[in-house]
Coordinates of C-alpha atoms in Angstrom, one line a residue:
Chain A
M1 CA 0.0 0.1 0.1
S2 CA 1.5 3.2 -0.9
R3 CA 2.1 6.1 1.6
S4 CA -0.4 8.1 -0.4
H5 CA -3.2 6.2 0.2
R6 CA -3.1 5.7 4.1
S7 CA -6.3 4.6 5.8
V8 CA -7.4 5.7 8.9
I9 CA -7.2 2.3 10.5
P10 CA -3.5 1.1 10.5
G11 CA -2.1 -2.5 10.0
F12 CA -3.6 -3.4 6.8
G13 CA -0.7 -5.5 6.2
L14 CA -0.7 -7.0 9.3
S15 CA -4.3 -8.1 9.4
L16 CA -4.6 -9.4 5.9
G17 CA -1.9 -11.8 6.6
L18 CA -3.8 -12.7 10.0
T19 CA -7.0 -13.0 8.2
I20 CA -5.2 -15.6 5.7
T21 CA -3.6 -17.6 8.3
Y22 CA -6.4 -17.7 10.4
L23 CA -8.9 -18.9 7.4
S24 CA -6.2 -21.3 6.4
L25 CA -5.9 -22.8 10.1
I26 CA -9.4 -22.9 10.9
V27 CA -11.2 -23.5 7.5
L28 CA -8.9 -24.7 4.7
L29 CA -6.6 -27.5 6.5
P30 CA -9.5 -29.4 8.1
L31 CA -11.1 -29.4 4.6
S32 CA -8.1 -30.4 2.8
A33 CA -7.3 -32.8 5.3
A34 CA -10.7 -34.5 4.3
F35 CA -9.6 -34.7 0.8
I36 CA -5.9 -36.1 1.8
K37 CA -7.5 -38.8 3.8
T38 CA -10.3 -39.7 1.0
S39 CA -7.2 -40.1 -1.2
G40 CA -6.0 -43.0 0.5
L41 CA -8.9 -45.0 -1.2
T42 CA -8.7 -46.5 -4.8
W43 CA -11.4 -45.6 -7.1
E44 CA -13.3 -48.6 -6.4
E45 CA -13.3 -48.3 -3.0
F46 CA -14.3 -44.7 -3.2
K47 CA -17.3 -45.4 -5.4
T48 CA -18.6 -48.1 -2.9
A49 CA -18.1 -45.9 0.1
V50 CA -20.1 -42.8 -1.6
F51 CA -22.6 -44.6 -4.0
S52 CA -23.7 -47.2 -1.9
P53 CA -27.6 -47.6 -2.0
R54 CA -27.8 -46.7 1.9
V55 CA -25.2 -43.8 1.3
L56 CA -27.4 -42.7 -2.0
A57 CA -30.7 -42.9 0.2
S58 CA -29.2 -40.5 2.8
Y59 CA -28.2 -38.1 0.3
R60 CA -31.7 -37.8 -1.1
I61 CA -33.2 -37.4 2.6
S62 CA -30.7 -34.6 3.6
F63 CA -30.5 -32.9 0.6
L64 CA -34.5 -32.7 0.2
A65 CA -35.2 -32.0 3.8
S66 CA -32.7 -29.4 4.0
L67 CA -34.3 -27.9 0.8
A68 CA -37.9 -28.2 1.9
A69 CA -37.2 -26.8 5.5
A70 CA -35.2 -24.0 4.1
S71 CA -37.8 -23.0 1.4
L72 CA -40.5 -23.1 4.1
N73 CA -38.3 -20.9 6.5
C74 CA -38.3 -18.6 3.4
V75 CA -41.9 -18.1 3.4
F76 CA -42.7 -18.0 7.2
G77 CA -39.2 -16.1 7.8
L78 CA -40.3 -13.5 5.7
V79 CA -43.6 -12.9 7.6
V80 CA -42.0 -13.3 10.8
A81 CA -39.3 -10.5 9.8
W82 CA -42.0 -8.1 8.2
V83 CA -44.1 -8.3 11.5
L84 CA -41.4 -7.5 13.6
V85 CA -40.0 -4.4 11.8
R86 CA -43.1 -3.4 10.6
Y87 CA -45.9 -3.9 13.3
P88 CA -45.1 -2.7 17.0
F89 CA -47.3 -4.7 19.2
P90 CA -46.8 -5.6 23.1
G91 CA -44.0 -8.1 23.7
R92 CA -42.4 -7.5 20.3
R93 CA -39.0 -7.7 22.1
V94 CA -39.5 -10.7 23.8
V95 CA -40.9 -12.1 20.3
D96 CA -37.6 -10.9 18.7
A97 CA -35.4 -12.7 21.2
L98 CA -37.3 -15.7 20.7
V99 CA -36.1 -16.0 17.1
D100 CA -32.7 -16.5 18.4
L101 CA -33.5 -19.3 20.4
P102 CA -32.7 -21.9 17.9
F103 CA -29.2 -20.4 17.5
A104 CA -28.6 -20.5 21.1
L105 CA -30.2 -23.8 22.1
P106 CA -27.9 -26.9 22.3
T107 CA -28.9 -28.8 19.3
A108 CA -29.5 -31.9 21.4
V109 CA -32.0 -30.2 23.7
A110 CA -33.7 -29.2 20.7
G111 CA -33.8 -32.5 19.0
I112 CA -35.0 -34.2 22.4
A113 CA -37.8 -31.2 23.1
L114 CA -38.9 -31.6 19.3
T115 CA -39.2 -35.5 19.9
A116 CA -40.9 -35.2 23.2
L117 CA -43.8 -33.0 21.2
Y118 CA -44.2 -35.0 18.1
A119 CA -43.6 -38.5 19.1
P120 CA -46.8 -40.5 19.1
N121 CA -47.5 -40.0 22.8
G122 CA -46.3 -36.4 22.3
W123 CA -48.5 -33.4 22.8
I124 CA -48.6 -32.9 19.2
G125 CA -47.9 -36.3 18.0
Q126 CA -51.0 -37.6 19.7
L127 CA -53.2 -35.4 17.7
F128 CA -52.1 -36.9 14.5
E129 CA -51.8 -40.4 15.8
P130 CA -55.7 -41.3 15.6
Y131 CA -55.3 -40.5 11.6
G132 CA -52.2 -42.9 11.3
I133 CA -50.2 -39.9 10.6
K134 CA -46.4 -40.3 12.1
I135 CA -44.3 -37.4 12.7
A136 CA -41.5 -38.2 14.9
F137 CA -39.3 -41.0 13.3
T138 CA -40.2 -40.2 9.9
E139 CA -39.0 -37.8 7.0
I140 CA -41.4 -35.2 8.5
G141 CA -39.6 -35.2 11.7
I142 CA -36.4 -34.4 10.2
F143 CA -38.0 -31.5 8.1
I144 CA -39.5 -30.2 11.3
A145 CA -36.2 -30.3 13.0
L146 CA -34.1 -28.7 10.1
T147 CA -37.1 -26.1 10.0
F148 CA -36.7 -25.0 13.6
I149 CA -32.9 -24.6 13.5
G150 CA -32.9 -22.7 10.3
L151 CA -35.5 -19.9 11.2
P152 CA -33.2 -17.6 12.6
F153 CA -31.0 -17.2 9.4
V154 CA -33.8 -16.3 7.3
V155 CA -35.2 -13.8 9.6
R156 CA -31.9 -12.1 10.9
T157 CA -30.7 -11.5 7.3
L158 CA -34.1 -10.1 6.2
Q159 CA -34.7 -7.8 9.2
P160 CA -32.3 -5.0 8.4
I161 CA -33.3 -5.0 4.8
I162 CA -37.0 -4.6 5.6
E163 CA -36.1 -1.7 8.3
E164 CA -34.2 0.1 5.5
L165 CA -37.5 -0.4 3.1
E166 CA -39.1 3.2 3.7
P167 CA -43.1 2.8 3.7
E168 CA -42.5 5.4 1.0
F169 CA -41.8 2.9 -1.6
E170 CA -45.3 1.3 -1.1
E171 CA -47.0 4.8 -1.1
A172 CA -45.4 5.8 -4.3
S173 CA -46.4 2.6 -5.9
A174 CA -50.0 3.2 -4.7
S175 CA -50.1 6.8 -5.4
L176 CA -49.2 5.7 -9.1
G177 CA -52.2 3.2 -9.3
A178 CA -51.1 -0.1 -8.3
N179 CA -53.2 -2.3 -6.5
R180 CA -52.0 -4.2 -3.2
W181 CA -50.7 -7.5 -5.2
Q182 CA -48.7 -5.3 -7.7
T183 CA -47.2 -3.1 -5.0
I184 CA -46.1 -6.6 -3.2
S185 CA -45.0 -8.4 -6.3
R186 CA -43.5 -5.5 -8.1
V187 CA -42.1 -3.4 -5.7
I188 CA -41.3 -5.0 -2.4
F189 CA -40.8 -8.5 -3.2
P190 CA -37.8 -7.4 -5.7
Q191 CA -35.9 -5.5 -3.2
L192 CA -36.2 -8.2 -0.6
L193 CA -35.1 -11.1 -3.0
P194 CA -31.1 -10.8 -2.6
A195 CA -31.4 -10.9 1.1
L196 CA -34.1 -13.6 1.2
I197 CA -31.8 -15.7 -1.3
T198 CA -28.9 -15.1 1.4
G199 CA -31.2 -16.1 4.1
F200 CA -32.0 -19.4 2.3
A201 CA -28.5 -20.3 1.3
M202 CA -27.8 -20.0 5.1
A203 CA -30.3 -21.9 6.4
F204 CA -30.0 -24.5 3.8
A205 CA -26.1 -25.0 4.5
R206 CA -27.0 -25.2 8.2
A207 CA -29.7 -27.7 7.6
L208 CA -27.2 -29.9 5.6
G209 CA -24.8 -30.0 8.5
E210 CA -27.1 -30.5 11.3
Y211 CA -26.8 -33.4 13.6
G212 CA -27.9 -32.8 17.0
S213 CA -31.6 -32.0 16.6
V214 CA -32.1 -34.6 14.0
V215 CA -30.8 -37.9 15.3
F216 CA -33.5 -37.9 18.1
I217 CA -36.4 -37.4 16.0
S218 CA -35.4 -39.2 13.0
G219 CA -35.3 -42.6 14.0
N220 CA -32.4 -43.2 12.0
M221 CA -34.0 -46.3 9.7
P222 CA -31.6 -47.1 7.1
M223 CA -32.8 -46.3 3.6
R224 CA -35.4 -44.1 5.3
T225 CA -34.6 -41.6 7.8
E226 CA -30.9 -41.6 8.0
I227 CA -29.4 -38.2 7.1
T228 CA -25.9 -38.2 5.8
P229 CA -24.1 -36.7 8.8
L230 CA -25.2 -39.6 10.8
L231 CA -24.0 -41.9 8.4
I232 CA -20.4 -40.1 8.8
I233 CA -20.7 -40.7 12.4
T234 CA -21.5 -44.4 12.0
K235 CA -18.7 -44.9 9.6
L236 CA -16.4 -43.1 12.3
E237 CA -17.7 -45.5 14.9
Q238 CA -16.6 -48.5 12.9
Y239 CA -13.3 -47.0 12.5
D240 CA -13.9 -46.6 8.8
Y241 CA -11.8 -43.2 8.4
A242 CA -11.6 -43.1 4.9
G243 CA -15.0 -44.1 4.2
A244 CA -16.5 -41.3 6.4
T245 CA -14.2 -38.5 4.7
A246 CA -15.1 -39.8 1.3
I247 CA -18.9 -39.1 2.3
A248 CA -17.8 -36.1 3.7
V249 CA -16.0 -34.8 0.6
V250 CA -19.2 -35.6 -1.4
M251 CA -21.5 -33.4 0.9
L252 CA -18.4 -30.9 0.5
I253 CA -18.5 -30.7 -3.0
A254 CA -22.2 -30.7 -3.4
S255 CA -22.8 -27.9 -0.7
F256 CA -20.1 -26.2 -2.5
A257 CA -21.6 -26.6 -5.8
L258 CA -25.0 -25.4 -4.4
L259 CA -23.8 -22.3 -2.5
L260 CA -21.8 -21.3 -5.8
I261 CA -25.2 -21.5 -7.8
I262 CA -27.0 -19.5 -4.7
N263 CA -24.1 -16.9 -4.9
L264 CA -24.3 -16.5 -8.5
L265 CA -28.4 -16.1 -8.2
Q266 CA -27.9 -13.7 -5.8
K267 CA -25.4 -11.4 -7.9
W268 CA -28.2 -11.6 -10.5
S269 CA -30.7 -10.3 -8.2
R270 CA -28.6 -7.5 -6.9
R271 CA -27.3 -6.1 -10.4
H272 CA -28.9 -3.1 -10.1
H273 CA -27.0 -2.1 -7.0
A274 CA -24.0 -1.8 -9.0
V275 CA -22.8 1.8 -9.4
Chain B
M1 CA -58.2 21.2 -11.6
S2 CA -58.8 23.4 -8.4
I3 CA -58.3 21.8 -5.2
I4 CA -60.7 22.9 -2.3
A5 CA -59.8 21.6 1.4
R6 CA -62.4 22.2 4.0
N7 CA -62.1 22.0 8.0
I8 CA -59.4 19.5 7.8
T9 CA -58.2 18.2 11.2
K10 CA -55.7 15.6 11.7
T11 CA -54.4 14.3 14.9
F12 CA -52.0 11.4 15.8
G13 CA -52.4 10.5 19.1
A14 CA -52.4 13.2 21.2
Y15 CA -50.4 15.3 18.8
T16 CA -52.4 17.7 16.3
A17 CA -51.0 18.0 13.2
L18 CA -53.8 19.9 11.4
N19 CA -56.2 22.2 13.3
D20 CA -59.5 22.7 11.3
V21 CA -57.6 23.9 8.3
S22 CA -59.0 25.2 5.0
L23 CA -57.6 25.9 1.8
D24 CA -58.1 26.8 -1.9
V25 CA -55.8 26.2 -4.7
P26 CA -56.9 27.6 -7.9
E27 CA -56.6 25.8 -11.2
G28 CA -53.2 25.9 -12.6
K29 CA -51.6 27.8 -9.9
L30 CA -48.2 26.8 -8.5
V31 CA -49.0 26.8 -4.4
A32 CA -46.2 26.7 -1.7
L33 CA -47.0 25.3 1.6
L34 CA -44.6 27.0 4.0
G35 CA -43.8 26.5 7.4
P36 CA -41.1 25.0 10.1
S37 CA -41.2 21.6 10.7
G38 CA -44.1 20.3 12.9
S39 CA -46.1 23.0 11.2
G40 CA -48.5 20.7 9.3
K41 CA -47.4 21.3 6.0
T42 CA -46.3 17.8 4.7
T43 CA -49.8 16.3 6.6
L44 CA -51.9 18.7 4.8
L45 CA -50.0 18.0 1.4
R46 CA -50.5 13.9 2.3
I47 CA -54.1 14.4 2.9
I48 CA -54.6 16.2 -0.4
A49 CA -52.8 13.2 -2.1
G50 CA -54.7 10.9 -0.4
L51 CA -52.1 9.1 1.2
E52 CA -53.4 10.0 4.6
F53 CA -56.8 10.6 5.9
S54 CA -58.4 13.5 7.9
N55 CA -59.9 12.4 11.3
P56 CA -63.2 10.8 10.5
G57 CA -66.0 12.9 10.3
S58 CA -63.9 15.9 10.0
G59 CA -63.1 17.8 6.5
R60 CA -63.6 17.4 3.0
I61 CA -61.7 17.4 0.0
D62 CA -62.6 18.3 -3.2
F63 CA -61.4 18.3 -6.6
H64 CA -62.8 20.5 -9.1
G65 CA -66.2 20.3 -7.4
T66 CA -65.8 16.4 -7.3
D67 CA -65.6 15.2 -3.6
V68 CA -62.7 12.9 -3.3
T69 CA -62.2 12.7 0.7
D70 CA -62.4 8.9 0.8
I71 CA -60.7 8.4 -2.4
P72 CA -57.3 6.8 -1.9
A73 CA -54.3 8.2 -3.8
G74 CA -54.1 5.9 -6.6
K75 CA -57.6 6.7 -7.8
R76 CA -57.4 10.5 -7.0
G77 CA -55.2 11.3 -10.2
V78 CA -52.6 12.9 -8.3
G79 CA -48.9 12.9 -9.0
F80 CA -46.8 12.8 -5.8
V81 CA -43.1 13.3 -5.8
F82 CA -41.4 12.4 -2.3
Q83 CA -38.8 14.1 -0.4
H84 CA -36.4 11.3 -1.1
Y85 CA -37.8 10.6 -4.3
A86 CA -39.0 6.8 -3.6
L87 CA -37.4 5.3 -7.0
F88 CA -37.7 1.9 -7.4
R89 CA -33.9 0.7 -6.9
H90 CA -34.6 -2.7 -9.1
M91 CA -35.8 -0.8 -11.8
T92 CA -34.3 1.0 -14.6
V93 CA -35.0 4.7 -15.0
A94 CA -37.5 3.9 -17.9
E95 CA -39.1 1.1 -16.0
N96 CA -39.6 3.6 -13.1
I97 CA -41.2 6.1 -15.1
A98 CA -43.6 3.4 -16.7
F99 CA -44.3 1.7 -13.6
G100 CA -47.8 3.9 -13.2
L101 CA -48.6 2.9 -17.0
T102 CA -47.9 -0.9 -16.7
V103 CA -49.9 -1.3 -13.4
Q104 CA -53.1 0.0 -15.0
P105 CA -55.9 -2.4 -15.3
R106 CA -55.5 -4.6 -18.3
R107 CA -58.5 -3.0 -19.9
E108 CA -57.3 0.3 -19.8
R109 CA -53.8 -0.3 -20.1
Q110 CA -52.0 1.0 -23.3
S111 CA -50.0 -1.1 -25.6
T112 CA -46.2 -1.7 -24.9
E113 CA -45.1 0.4 -27.8
K114 CA -47.4 3.4 -26.7
I115 CA -46.0 2.9 -23.0
Q116 CA -42.7 3.1 -24.4
A117 CA -43.2 6.1 -26.5
R118 CA -44.7 7.9 -23.3
V119 CA -41.5 7.0 -21.8
K120 CA -39.2 8.4 -24.3
E121 CA -41.2 11.7 -24.5
L122 CA -41.0 12.1 -20.6
L123 CA -37.4 11.3 -20.7
K124 CA -36.7 14.1 -23.2
L125 CA -38.8 16.3 -21.2
I126 CA -36.8 16.1 -18.2
Q127 CA -33.7 16.1 -20.6
L128 CA -32.4 12.5 -19.7
D129 CA -32.8 11.1 -23.0
D130 CA -30.0 9.0 -22.8
L131 CA -30.2 7.5 -19.3
G132 CA -33.3 5.2 -19.6
A133 CA -31.4 2.2 -19.3
R134 CA -29.8 3.2 -16.0
Y135 CA -30.6 2.3 -12.6
P136 CA -31.4 5.2 -9.9
A137 CA -28.2 4.2 -7.7
Q138 CA -26.4 5.6 -11.3
L139 CA -27.9 8.9 -11.3
S140 CA -27.1 12.3 -9.2
G141 CA -29.5 13.7 -6.9
G142 CA -31.0 16.1 -9.1
Q143 CA -31.2 13.7 -11.9
R144 CA -33.0 11.4 -9.5
Q145 CA -35.5 14.1 -8.4
R146 CA -36.1 14.5 -12.3
V147 CA -36.8 11.0 -12.9
A148 CA -39.2 10.9 -9.7
L149 CA -41.0 13.8 -11.3
A150 CA -41.3 12.1 -14.8
R151 CA -42.6 8.9 -13.1
A152 CA -45.3 11.1 -11.3
L153 CA -46.4 12.7 -14.4
A154 CA -46.5 9.7 -16.8
V155 CA -49.9 8.7 -15.6
Q156 CA -51.1 12.5 -16.5
P157 CA -52.3 13.5 -13.2
K158 CA -54.5 16.4 -12.8
V159 CA -52.6 17.5 -9.9
L160 CA -48.9 17.6 -9.1
L161 CA -47.8 17.5 -5.1
L162 CA -44.5 17.8 -4.1
D163 CA -43.1 17.3 -0.8
E164 CA -39.9 19.3 -0.1
P165 CA -38.7 18.8 -3.5
F166 CA -35.4 20.4 -3.6
G167 CA -34.5 19.6 0.1
A168 CA -31.9 17.0 -0.4
L169 CA -30.0 18.9 -3.2
D170 CA -26.9 21.1 -3.2
A171 CA -27.4 24.8 -3.5
R172 CA -26.4 25.2 -7.1
V173 CA -28.5 22.3 -8.4
R174 CA -31.5 23.2 -6.3
K175 CA -31.5 26.8 -7.9
E176 CA -31.6 25.3 -11.6
L177 CA -34.1 22.6 -10.9
R178 CA -36.2 25.4 -9.2
R179 CA -36.1 27.4 -12.3
W180 CA -36.7 24.3 -14.5
L181 CA -39.9 23.5 -12.6
R182 CA -41.3 26.8 -12.7
H183 CA -40.7 26.9 -16.3
F184 CA -42.2 23.5 -16.9
Q185 CA -45.3 24.0 -14.7
R186 CA -46.2 27.2 -16.5
E187 CA -45.9 25.2 -19.8
I188 CA -48.2 22.3 -19.0
G189 CA -50.4 24.3 -16.6
I190 CA -50.9 21.6 -14.1
T191 CA -52.2 22.6 -10.7
T192 CA -49.1 22.1 -8.4
V193 CA -48.6 22.1 -4.7
F194 CA -45.2 21.8 -3.1
V195 CA -44.1 21.9 0.9
T196 CA -41.1 23.6 1.7
H197 CA -39.6 25.1 4.9
D198 CA -37.2 27.4 2.6
Q199 CA -38.7 30.8 2.5
E200 CA -36.8 31.9 -0.4
E201 CA -37.8 29.1 -2.4
A202 CA -41.4 29.8 -1.9
L203 CA -41.2 33.5 -2.4
E204 CA -39.3 32.8 -5.7
L205 CA -41.3 29.9 -7.3
A206 CA -45.0 30.2 -5.8
D207 CA -47.7 32.1 -7.2
Q208 CA -49.3 31.8 -3.9
V209 CA -47.7 31.3 -0.5
V210 CA -49.4 29.6 2.3
V211 CA -47.8 30.2 5.6
M212 CA -48.3 27.5 8.0
N213 CA -47.6 27.3 11.8
N214 CA -49.0 25.3 14.8
A215 CA -51.0 23.0 12.8
K216 CA -53.0 26.3 11.4
I217 CA -52.5 28.4 8.3
E218 CA -51.3 32.0 9.2
Q219 CA -51.6 33.7 6.1
V220 CA -52.3 32.8 2.2
G221 CA -51.3 35.6 -0.1
T222 CA -49.1 36.2 -3.1
P223 CA -45.1 36.3 -2.4
Q224 CA -45.3 40.0 -2.3
E225 CA -48.3 40.2 0.0
V226 CA -47.1 37.8 2.5
Y227 CA -43.7 39.7 2.3
D228 CA -45.0 43.1 2.6
Q229 CA -48.2 42.8 4.4
P230 CA -47.3 39.9 6.9
A231 CA -50.5 39.1 8.9
S232 CA -48.7 38.0 12.3
P233 CA -45.7 38.5 14.0
F234 CA -44.9 34.6 13.0
V235 CA -45.1 35.5 9.4
I236 CA -42.9 38.6 9.5
E237 CA -40.1 36.7 11.5
F238 CA -40.2 33.5 9.0
L239 CA -40.0 35.3 5.9
G240 CA -36.6 36.5 6.1
N241 CA -34.4 38.7 8.7
V242 CA -36.2 41.1 10.7
N243 CA -35.1 43.3 13.6
R244 CA -37.6 43.1 16.5
F245 CA -37.8 45.9 19.2
A246 CA -40.3 46.6 22.1
A247 CA -42.0 49.4 21.6
L248 CA -41.9 52.2 24.3
G249 CA -44.8 54.2 25.0
H250 CA -48.0 53.1 27.0
P251 CA -49.4 49.8 26.2
L252 CA -52.8 48.8 26.8
P253 CA -53.7 47.5 30.3
G254 CA -53.0 43.7 30.7
A255 CA -50.6 43.6 27.6
G256 CA -46.9 43.4 27.5
P257 CA -45.1 46.3 25.2
D258 CA -46.2 46.2 21.6
V259 CA -43.5 44.5 19.3
I260 CA -42.0 46.6 16.3
Y261 CA -40.5 44.9 13.3
V262 CA -38.2 46.4 10.7
R263 CA -36.5 44.7 8.0
P264 CA -32.6 45.2 7.6
H265 CA -33.1 46.9 4.4
D266 CA -35.5 49.5 5.7
V267 CA -32.6 50.6 8.0
D268 CA -30.8 53.4 7.1
I269 CA -27.5 54.6 8.4
Q270 CA -26.5 58.0 8.5
R271 CA -23.2 59.6 9.8
H272 CA -24.8 62.7 10.8
Y273 CA -28.9 63.5 11.2
E274 CA -30.5 66.5 12.2
G275 CA -34.2 65.3 12.4
E276 CA -35.8 64.1 15.3
H277 CA -36.4 60.3 14.6
G278 CA -32.8 58.9 14.3
V279 CA -31.4 56.6 17.0
R280 CA -27.8 56.6 18.0
V281 CA -26.0 53.4 17.4
R282 CA -22.4 52.2 17.4
V283 CA -21.0 50.0 14.7
Q284 CA -20.1 46.5 15.9
H285 CA -19.0 44.9 12.8
V286 CA -19.3 45.2 8.9
F287 CA -19.7 42.4 6.6
S288 CA -19.0 43.8 3.2
A289 CA -18.6 40.3 1.2
G290 CA -21.7 39.4 -0.8
N291 CA -24.6 40.8 -2.5
Y292 CA -25.4 43.3 -0.1
G293 CA -23.4 45.2 2.6
R294 CA -24.4 44.2 6.2
V295 CA -23.7 46.1 9.2
A296 CA -24.4 45.1 12.8
L297 CA -25.1 48.0 15.2
V298 CA -26.1 48.2 18.8
R299 CA -28.7 51.1 19.9
L300 CA -27.0 53.4 22.4
D301 CA -30.3 53.8 24.1
N302 CA -31.2 50.2 25.2
G303 CA -28.8 48.0 23.9
D304 CA -30.7 46.5 21.3
T305 CA -28.8 45.3 18.2
V306 CA -30.0 46.3 14.9
D307 CA -29.0 44.7 11.5
A308 CA -29.0 46.9 8.6
E309 CA -28.5 45.8 4.9
L310 CA -27.4 48.3 2.4
S311 CA -25.9 48.4 -1.0
R312 CA -22.4 48.1 -1.2
V313 CA -22.2 51.7 -3.0
R314 CA -24.1 53.2 -0.1
L315 CA -21.7 51.1 2.3
T316 CA -18.3 52.4 0.8
E317 CA -19.9 55.8 0.8
L318 CA -20.5 55.9 4.7
G319 CA -16.9 54.3 5.2
L320 CA -17.9 52.8 8.6
A321 CA -15.7 50.8 10.9
A322 CA -16.4 48.9 14.0
G323 CA -16.7 51.3 16.8
D324 CA -18.0 54.4 14.7
E325 CA -21.1 55.9 16.2
A326 CA -23.7 57.1 13.9
F327 CA -27.4 57.3 13.4
V328 CA -30.1 54.9 11.9
V329 CA -33.5 56.0 10.6
F330 CA -36.1 53.5 10.0
R331 CA -37.8 53.8 6.6
H332 CA -40.8 51.4 7.3
I333 CA -41.7 49.7 10.3
R334 CA -44.6 47.3 11.2
L335 CA -46.2 47.2 14.5
F336 CA -47.9 44.2 16.0
P337 CA -49.8 44.5 19.3
S338 CA -48.6 41.8 21.9
G339 CA -49.7 39.3 24.3
A340 CA -53.5 39.4 25.0
F341 CA -54.5 41.4 22.2
A342 CA -52.6 39.4 19.5
E343 CA -55.8 39.0 17.6
R344 CA -56.7 42.5 17.6
D345 CA -56.6 44.1 13.9
V346 CA -52.9 45.0 12.9
A347 CA -51.7 48.4 13.4
D348 CA -49.5 49.5 10.3
G349 CA -47.2 52.3 10.7
D350 CA -45.8 53.4 7.6
S351 CA -42.9 55.5 8.8
T352 CA -41.2 56.6 12.1
P353 CA -43.0 59.8 12.5
A354 CA -46.4 58.4 12.3
L355 CA -45.6 56.1 15.3
V356 CA -44.2 58.9 17.3
D357 CA -47.7 60.8 16.5
A358 CA -49.4 57.8 17.8
G359 CA -47.7 58.5 21.0
K360 CA -45.2 55.6 20.7
G361 CA -41.8 56.2 20.6
I362 CA -39.4 53.8 19.2

């Protein structure tokens, strides 16, 4: 950095160095370890480890449940964020604090609580039991747990954006003759979309890796309700380290690809912010 | 299209924004709502627009003889320009301008070609022909202001309403835009109401100035009327600089001293004075930069400060310096009875002698 462009805050070089070292130690190194460990397998071994029917079934449930949970969170997270920003009501601060609970709660506690609620003899589960609908120990249970832990990501990314969204925009739209639906779909929603995509991506990523809250409620039936993180743990317990990391690598690449796509989507939806 | 507002009252909780206000805006005129913040001017504009509604049961708004009191903004045929423009960030300039045309019900909506032609026409009008594809973030403040105006005009409103239209612009751009708006309003002859807290802007731009204070209208008149014949102390103090003195003499029982106002440009400074109406003063400071010479003086009889404005030629002639003693003569004064008698008809003195004759020395 040249002397003529000195920033107010000193130590740019030092802090950049620190950032890179830190990221390498904390993020990059463990990730590459997964790749290195996996490389100990032959191609055939790798294929059996990651494409066996049981593992494939776990990818399916993990990705589908995470996608569904993140999508549902987008809908209700948007509503929650909107209400919390726009409508002053008694107890708003308490409700606002509640949103963070899934962040703060140990995931195992969440898992046990949800299982207790949704088990066939639980408060909510018993309401559905007579109709033959099981929630806990099925895909629906996984979906509920993942929705629970993903909600704060959507709400917290949307809140500041909604706060910035002056009611003037709605008034401008209305004064130009737009009806409510047109105002929502053409004026408000497009301005929230980038943040919504970010929230979706974060909720989705979190759901993919979630373990603690799911294992209790899912029942862990092979081929049906076994999530990928659980399979990794199972492999580790059998001392199959290479097999475990092989699955981890697949998850890693898949998540990375998905996040990349989401980022591109976001860049596209944000194009107008470029100056 | 003329606008008539009758007996409008608006409260927000315990706060009264408008207290039984009535206003007539003649067709084709450019009217300024002028007042300090909290005077209710923006609320009145928003009620005219239909973005806000007066208290239930109070008031009535007519557009050209039609009652529109309960009709929302989108159906009143008004164009509203917001203080911070409220341009849609995710739409290009052209899309912003076209917005009002594209949200019309399908039956009434014009063809895409017609809409595009109209947008092109408006872009030309606001002199931004080549910037239709830009996003608002890529425009300067003055350009955004004009886009907001074009967007409001696209739907061919009968009335144009502007909330602090030049508030967020720097001084030079503001001046240019003001002139442009004036010219443009004359050309299309649309009834226009704008809100401002800047008296210079109101006096320069408007056909009619509505001075507001404390949820009420203080005075309505042409710029010259409100400046030369202010109806209340508030109006004279709000419109430009003014010297304020307590009148001597004998106020009516129960009231404080009456108040005398003199505009700085009605203060004449003389080195030597022989008459009986001169007031002895000492020069405190001479400001000689700017369009006028300004002199700050202190009265020797009571210590009040007096500001005077005179031409630079006259200032050079006088050759005043701080510490000099001189005389001032008030060419034109205005007297308002104070306190309990504030509602009494305004006494109006044309010159100093008249007041002295009335038994009230200055």
